[in-house]
Short mmCIF file of C-alpha atoms in Angstrom, two decimals:
data_model
loop_
_atom_site.label_atom_id
_atom_site.label_comp_id
_atom_site.label_asym_id
_atom_site.label_seq_id
_atom_site.Cartn_x
_atom_site.Cartn_y
_atom_site.Cartn_z
CA MET G 92 7.28 18.76 -7.43
CA ASP G 93 5.93 20.33 -4.15
CA GLN G 94 5.96 17.68 -1.44
CA SER G 95 5.12 19.97 1.52
CA LYS G 96 1.80 18.10 1.96
CA PHE G 97 3.60 14.80 2.49
CA GLU G 98 6.41 16.33 4.51
CA SER G 99 3.84 17.63 7.07
CA ASP G 100 3.29 13.99 8.12
CA ARG G 101 5.44 11.32 6.51
CA ARG G 102 3.53 8.53 8.27
CA LYS G 103 0.55 9.06 6.01
CA ASN G 104 0.00 8.44 2.35
CA CYS G 105 -0.19 11.47 0.12
CA LEU G 106 -1.72 12.34 -3.26
CA LEU G 107 0.07 14.87 -5.50
CA GLU G 108 -1.24 15.95 -8.91
CA SER G 109 -0.79 18.38 -11.81
CA PRO G 110 -3.45 20.85 -12.93
CA ILE G 111 -5.92 19.29 -15.38
CA CYS G 112 -6.82 21.10 -18.61
CA ASP G 113 -10.31 20.84 -20.20
CA ARG G 114 -9.06 18.81 -23.16
CA LEU G 115 -8.38 15.87 -20.88
CA LYS G 116 -11.99 15.88 -19.74
CA SER G 117 -13.59 16.23 -23.22
CA GLU G 118 -11.30 14.12 -25.43
CA PRO G 119 -10.70 10.31 -25.16
CA CYS G 120 -7.42 9.74 -23.25
CA TRP G 121 -4.93 6.94 -22.80
CA LEU G 122 -3.56 6.46 -19.26
CA GLY G 123 -0.27 4.75 -18.14
CA ILE G 124 0.46 3.33 -14.66
CA ASP G 125 3.88 2.55 -13.14
CA GLU G 126 5.57 2.51 -9.72
CA ALA G 127 8.95 3.42 -8.13
CA GLY G 128 10.43 1.88 -5.06
CA ARG G 129 8.74 -1.48 -4.83
CA GLY G 130 11.85 -3.44 -3.77
CA PRO G 131 13.71 -1.17 -1.22
CA VAL G 132 13.52 -1.76 2.54
CA LEU G 133 13.76 2.04 3.11
CA GLY G 134 11.38 4.84 2.18
CA PRO G 135 7.99 5.01 0.42
CA MET G 136 6.71 3.22 -2.66
CA VAL G 137 5.25 5.70 -5.18
CA TYR G 138 2.60 4.95 -7.81
CA GLY G 139 2.16 7.29 -10.74
CA ILE G 140 -0.24 7.73 -13.61
CA CYS G 141 -0.07 9.95 -16.64
CA PHE G 142 -2.83 10.62 -19.17
CA SER G 143 -3.03 12.41 -22.53
CA PRO G 144 -5.47 12.72 -25.45
CA ILE G 145 -5.25 9.72 -27.81
CA ALA G 146 -5.51 12.11 -30.74
CA ASP G 147 -2.10 13.48 -29.75
CA LYS G 148 -0.28 10.15 -29.31
CA GLU G 149 2.25 11.12 -31.96
CA ARG G 150 3.04 14.48 -30.38
CA PHE G 151 3.24 12.82 -26.99
CA THR G 152 5.64 10.12 -28.24
CA ASP G 153 7.86 12.90 -29.76
CA MET G 154 8.68 14.02 -26.20
CA ASN G 155 11.04 11.04 -26.03
CA PHE G 156 10.02 9.49 -22.76
CA ALA G 157 12.08 6.50 -21.53
CA ASP G 158 11.87 4.06 -18.65
CA SER G 159 12.90 6.08 -15.59
CA LYS G 160 15.31 3.37 -14.50
CA THR G 161 17.50 4.03 -17.59
CA LEU G 162 17.82 7.74 -16.83
CA THR G 163 19.82 9.69 -14.31
CA GLU G 164 18.03 11.69 -11.61
CA GLU G 165 18.93 14.93 -13.38
CA GLN G 166 17.48 13.63 -16.70
CA ARG G 167 14.22 12.57 -14.94
CA GLU G 168 13.79 15.96 -13.35
CA LYS G 169 14.31 17.70 -16.70
CA ILE G 170 11.66 15.48 -18.36
CA LEU G 171 9.17 16.21 -15.54
CA ASP G 172 9.83 19.94 -15.97
CA LYS G 173 9.00 19.39 -19.65
CA MET G 174 5.88 17.57 -18.68
CA ASN G 175 4.81 20.40 -16.41
CA SER G 176 5.24 22.88 -19.22
CA SER G 177 3.08 20.77 -21.53
CA LEU G 178 -0.11 20.60 -19.41
CA ASP G 179 -2.21 21.26 -22.52
CA LEU G 180 -1.08 17.77 -23.61
CA LEU G 181 -0.97 15.70 -20.45
CA GLY G 182 -1.63 15.45 -16.74
CA TRP G 183 -0.19 13.30 -13.96
CA ILE G 184 -1.05 12.04 -10.46
CA VAL G 185 1.16 10.28 -7.94
CA GLU G 186 0.40 8.61 -4.62
CA ILE G 187 3.09 8.30 -2.08
CA LEU G 188 2.68 5.21 0.08
CA SER G 189 4.50 5.76 3.35
CA PRO G 190 6.79 3.11 4.83
CA THR G 191 4.54 3.13 7.91
CA PHE G 192 1.49 2.33 5.78
CA ILE G 193 3.33 -0.42 3.89
CA SER G 194 4.57 -2.06 7.13
CA SER G 195 1.20 -1.81 9.02
CA SER G 196 -0.67 -3.18 5.96
CA MET G 197 1.59 -6.17 5.43
CA LEU G 198 1.83 -7.06 9.14
CA LYS G 199 -1.75 -6.87 10.13
CA ARG G 200 -3.64 -10.01 11.06
CA ASP G 201 -5.47 -10.27 7.72
CA LYS G 202 -2.54 -10.63 5.35
CA TYR G 203 -2.29 -7.91 2.76
CA ASN G 204 0.65 -8.68 0.53
CA LEU G 205 2.58 -6.24 -1.61
CA ASN G 206 0.94 -7.37 -4.88
CA ALA G 207 -2.54 -6.75 -3.51
CA LEU G 208 -1.44 -3.39 -2.06
CA SER G 209 0.03 -2.40 -5.48
CA HIS G 210 -3.07 -3.49 -7.42
CA ASP G 211 -5.32 -1.52 -5.06
CA CYS G 212 -3.18 1.65 -5.35
CA ALA G 213 -3.18 1.38 -9.20
CA MET G 214 -6.95 1.02 -9.29
CA ARG G 215 -7.41 3.79 -6.84
CA LEU G 216 -5.35 6.17 -9.01
CA VAL G 217 -7.40 5.28 -12.10
CA GLN G 218 -10.52 5.90 -10.20
CA THR G 219 -9.16 9.23 -8.98
CA ALA G 220 -8.51 10.27 -12.59
CA ILE G 221 -12.03 9.32 -13.53
CA ASP G 222 -13.44 11.24 -10.53
CA ARG G 223 -11.46 14.28 -11.66
CA GLY G 224 -13.39 14.03 -15.00
CA ILE G 225 -10.61 12.55 -17.12
CA ASN G 226 -12.12 10.76 -20.17
CA VAL G 227 -10.09 7.53 -19.79
CA THR G 228 -10.69 5.05 -22.65
CA GLU G 229 -7.40 3.13 -22.68
CA ILE G 230 -5.13 1.92 -19.77
CA TYR G 231 -1.56 0.63 -20.08
CA VAL G 232 0.07 -0.95 -17.05
CA ASP G 233 3.48 -2.37 -16.19
CA THR G 234 2.49 -5.68 -14.64
CA VAL G 235 2.69 -6.70 -11.00
CA GLY G 236 2.41 -10.49 -10.81
CA ASP G 237 0.72 -12.47 -13.57
CA PRO G 238 -0.25 -10.11 -16.45
CA ALA G 239 -3.40 -12.05 -17.50
CA LYS G 240 -4.77 -12.17 -13.94
CA TYR G 241 -3.98 -8.47 -13.33
CA GLU G 242 -5.55 -7.51 -16.67
CA ALA G 243 -8.74 -9.49 -15.76
CA LYS G 244 -8.83 -7.79 -12.36
CA LEU G 245 -8.67 -4.28 -13.94
CA LYS G 246 -11.23 -5.14 -16.63
CA ALA G 247 -13.64 -6.34 -13.98
CA VAL G 248 -13.38 -2.98 -12.16
CA PHE G 249 -13.28 -0.79 -15.34
CA PRO G 250 -15.33 -2.80 -17.88
CA SER G 251 -15.85 0.04 -20.31
CA ILE G 252 -12.08 0.81 -20.68
CA ASP G 253 -9.66 -1.06 -22.93
CA VAL G 254 -6.88 -2.42 -20.66
CA THR G 255 -3.38 -3.64 -21.63
CA VAL G 256 -1.13 -5.17 -18.96
CA ALA G 257 2.34 -6.12 -20.13
CA LYS G 258 5.83 -6.83 -18.78
CA LYS G 259 8.30 -4.03 -19.40
CA ALA G 260 5.37 -1.69 -20.32
CA ASP G 261 7.45 1.23 -19.20
CA ALA G 262 9.77 0.54 -22.17
CA LEU G 263 6.97 -0.28 -24.60
CA TYR G 264 4.45 2.51 -24.04
CA PRO G 265 5.48 6.20 -23.71
CA ILE G 266 2.47 6.91 -21.53
CA VAL G 267 3.74 4.35 -18.94
CA SER G 268 7.23 5.76 -19.23
CA ALA G 269 5.85 9.20 -18.32
CA ALA G 270 4.03 7.71 -15.35
CA SER G 271 7.29 6.03 -14.30
CA ILE G 272 9.18 9.35 -14.44
CA ALA G 273 6.54 11.13 -12.29
CA ALA G 274 6.69 8.28 -9.75
CA LYS G 275 10.50 8.08 -9.68
CA VAL G 276 10.98 11.88 -9.32
CA ALA G 277 8.55 11.87 -6.42
CA ARG G 278 10.30 9.05 -4.62
CA ASP G 279 13.78 10.49 -5.25
CA GLN G 280 12.67 13.79 -3.63
CA THR G 281 11.13 12.02 -0.60
CA ILE G 282 14.33 10.06 0.01
CA LYS G 283 16.62 13.13 -0.49
CA ASN G 284 14.51 15.42 1.77
CA TRP G 285 13.58 12.79 4.50
CA GLN G 286 13.62 14.27 7.99
CA PHE G 287 13.81 11.66 10.76
CA MET G 288 11.10 12.30 13.40
CA GLU G 289 13.13 10.08 15.77
CA ASN G 290 15.98 12.64 15.92
CA LEU G 291 18.58 10.04 15.17
CA GLU G 292 22.11 11.02 16.14
CA ASN G 293 24.92 10.52 13.70
CA VAL G 294 22.64 9.33 10.89
CA GLN G 295 24.96 7.88 8.26
CA GLU G 296 24.40 7.45 4.54
CA TYR G 297 21.65 4.85 3.86
CA GLY G 298 22.59 4.14 0.27
CA SER G 299 19.96 3.07 -2.33
CA GLY G 300 17.56 1.53 0.19
CA TYR G 301 17.76 -1.87 -1.41
CA PRO G 302 18.39 -4.81 0.97
CA GLY G 303 21.59 -5.82 -0.83
CA ASP G 304 23.26 -2.42 -0.55
CA PRO G 305 26.03 -2.47 2.09
CA LYS G 306 25.29 1.06 3.08
CA THR G 307 21.64 0.22 3.59
CA LYS G 308 22.56 -2.83 5.67
CA GLN G 309 24.83 -0.76 7.85
CA PHE G 310 22.13 1.94 8.35
CA LEU G 311 19.69 -0.74 9.47
CA VAL G 312 22.18 -1.98 12.08
CA ASP G 313 23.13 1.51 13.25
CA SER G 314 19.55 2.89 13.47
CA PHE G 315 18.08 -0.19 15.27
CA ASP G 316 16.70 0.25 18.73
CA LYS G 317 16.56 -2.94 20.74
CA VAL G 318 13.14 -1.99 22.23
CA PHE G 319 11.44 0.26 19.68
CA GLY G 320 12.92 -1.18 16.49
CA PHE G 321 13.57 0.97 13.45
CA PRO G 322 12.74 4.57 12.51
CA SER G 323 9.58 5.07 10.45
CA PHE G 324 11.83 5.39 7.33
CA VAL G 325 12.21 1.57 7.43
CA ARG G 326 9.66 -0.98 6.22
CA PHE G 327 9.36 -3.29 9.21
CA SER G 328 7.63 -5.89 7.07
CA TRP G 329 10.70 -6.63 4.93
CA SER G 330 12.55 -9.80 5.93
CA THR G 331 15.84 -7.84 6.07
CA ALA G 332 14.40 -5.79 8.96
CA SER G 333 12.60 -8.63 10.72
CA VAL G 334 15.73 -10.74 10.86
CA ILE G 335 17.55 -7.98 12.73
CA MET G 336 14.58 -7.50 15.12
CA ASP G 337 14.37 -11.25 15.84
CA LYS G 338 18.13 -11.54 16.43
CA ASP G 339 18.95 -8.31 18.29
CA GLY G 340 15.64 -7.05 19.73
CA VAL G 341 14.57 -7.43 23.34
CA PRO G 342 12.19 -10.36 23.72
CA VAL G 343 8.70 -9.47 24.99
CA THR G 344 6.28 -11.57 27.04
CA TRP G 345 2.74 -10.26 26.92
CA GLU G 346 1.00 -10.37 30.27
CA ASP G 347 -2.35 -11.10 28.63
CA ASP G 348 -1.00 -14.51 27.49
CA ASP G 349 0.00 -15.39 31.08
CA GLU G 350 -3.37 -14.33 32.43
CA GLU G 351 -5.22 -16.41 29.85
CA GLU G 352 -3.06 -19.45 30.64
CA GLY G 353 -3.63 -18.95 34.38
CA GLU G 354 -7.43 -18.63 34.00
CA ALA G 355 -7.49 -21.75 31.87
CA ALA G 356 -5.59 -23.58 34.62
CA LYS G 357 -8.21 -22.49 37.15
CA GLY G 358 -10.91 -24.27 35.19
CA THR G 359 -12.26 -21.59 32.92
CA PRO G 360 -15.07 -23.35 30.96
CA VAL G 361 -14.28 -24.27 27.36
CA LEU G 362 -16.56 -23.33 24.53
CA SER G 363 -17.69 -26.91 24.03
CA GLN G 364 -19.39 -26.97 27.46
CA PHE G 365 -22.03 -24.59 26.20
CA PHE G 366 -23.23 -27.04 23.53
CA LYS G 367 -25.13 -30.29 23.95
CA LYS G 368 -23.82 -33.60 22.83
CA LYS G 369 -25.28 -35.06 19.69
CA ASN G 370 -27.40 -37.77 21.51
CA ASP G 371 -28.64 -35.61 24.41
CA LYS G 372 -32.41 -35.26 24.64
CA PRO G 373 -33.59 -31.72 24.23
CA GLU G 374 -34.95 -30.11 27.41
CA HIS G 375 -38.27 -28.38 27.34
CA LYS G 376 -38.01 -24.95 28.95
CA ARG G 377 -40.92 -24.47 31.34
CA HIS G 378 -42.83 -21.16 31.56
CA ARG G 379 -42.02 -18.95 34.52
CA PHE G 380 -45.70 -19.27 35.72
CA PHE G 381 -44.87 -22.89 36.76
CA THR G 382 -41.33 -22.32 38.03
CA SER G 383 -42.20 -19.34 40.19
CA ARG G 384 -44.96 -21.42 41.87
CA ASN G 385 -42.80 -24.51 42.21
CA LEU G 386 -45.32 -26.47 40.18
CA ASN G 387 -43.98 -29.78 38.90
CA HIS G 388 -45.21 -32.54 36.61
CA VAL G 389 -46.46 -35.72 38.31
CA ALA G 390 -46.58 -39.13 36.75
CA ALA G 391 -49.43 -40.52 38.91
CA LEU G 392 -51.99 -39.35 41.48
#
């Protein structure tokens, strides 16, 4: 899987895809969706889709796909090679979501949690397949959150497509297993080939990337900068990272906060001063013809 496009700037998301044969555009297809790397504090999360003609479901199933988590890295790569030599039968697309994107999305003022981010990526990939001309008539998804709510969300966006959302879909539906393998191989390669733009000295092993892994924990401690935080390989939005930043980072006082407090102390008007009280009588604004000539109303002559 050529990842040179992503490696040119690992801070940005990247779409990678196989060639698409004409059959996938003319014949009804089923499409599976799965992800890799949802839980780790290190590296990207990758979403993958795979699609194949419904008429060839039996042939597709005979390729003996399995949930990527039950396979070794070598087995997954061999299956992806088999997929790439069967492009008359299937196609795949993966989107690599960079750690920088994940962190900035989850930490922005308008909260954007991981479930919403995952749903949006899955729907974006389905729409990408449709935009490429794939004749998608069935969708199978490994659930993120409540299956019924996720299924309703997908059906609202793609009302003409039959949608199935299920727990452990990667073990139930071969098309989801194939998507899982494409996503997992893509993530494995990004982790293995990661180049630190921060030029870290003495970078040690970082393990699996999961928060509970001792090697990952040690990497977070060793790579932490008290001022700048972590390298872009780390998801700042994970509690594992934020605990270290809060504990060991240099505290920052923003000057803007002090300035605002100082201005308020000097008597800066509050917003309520620009509104009349409920019982105040409305004032009639006089035309400038009268005000410019200093003409006033009189009660008596």
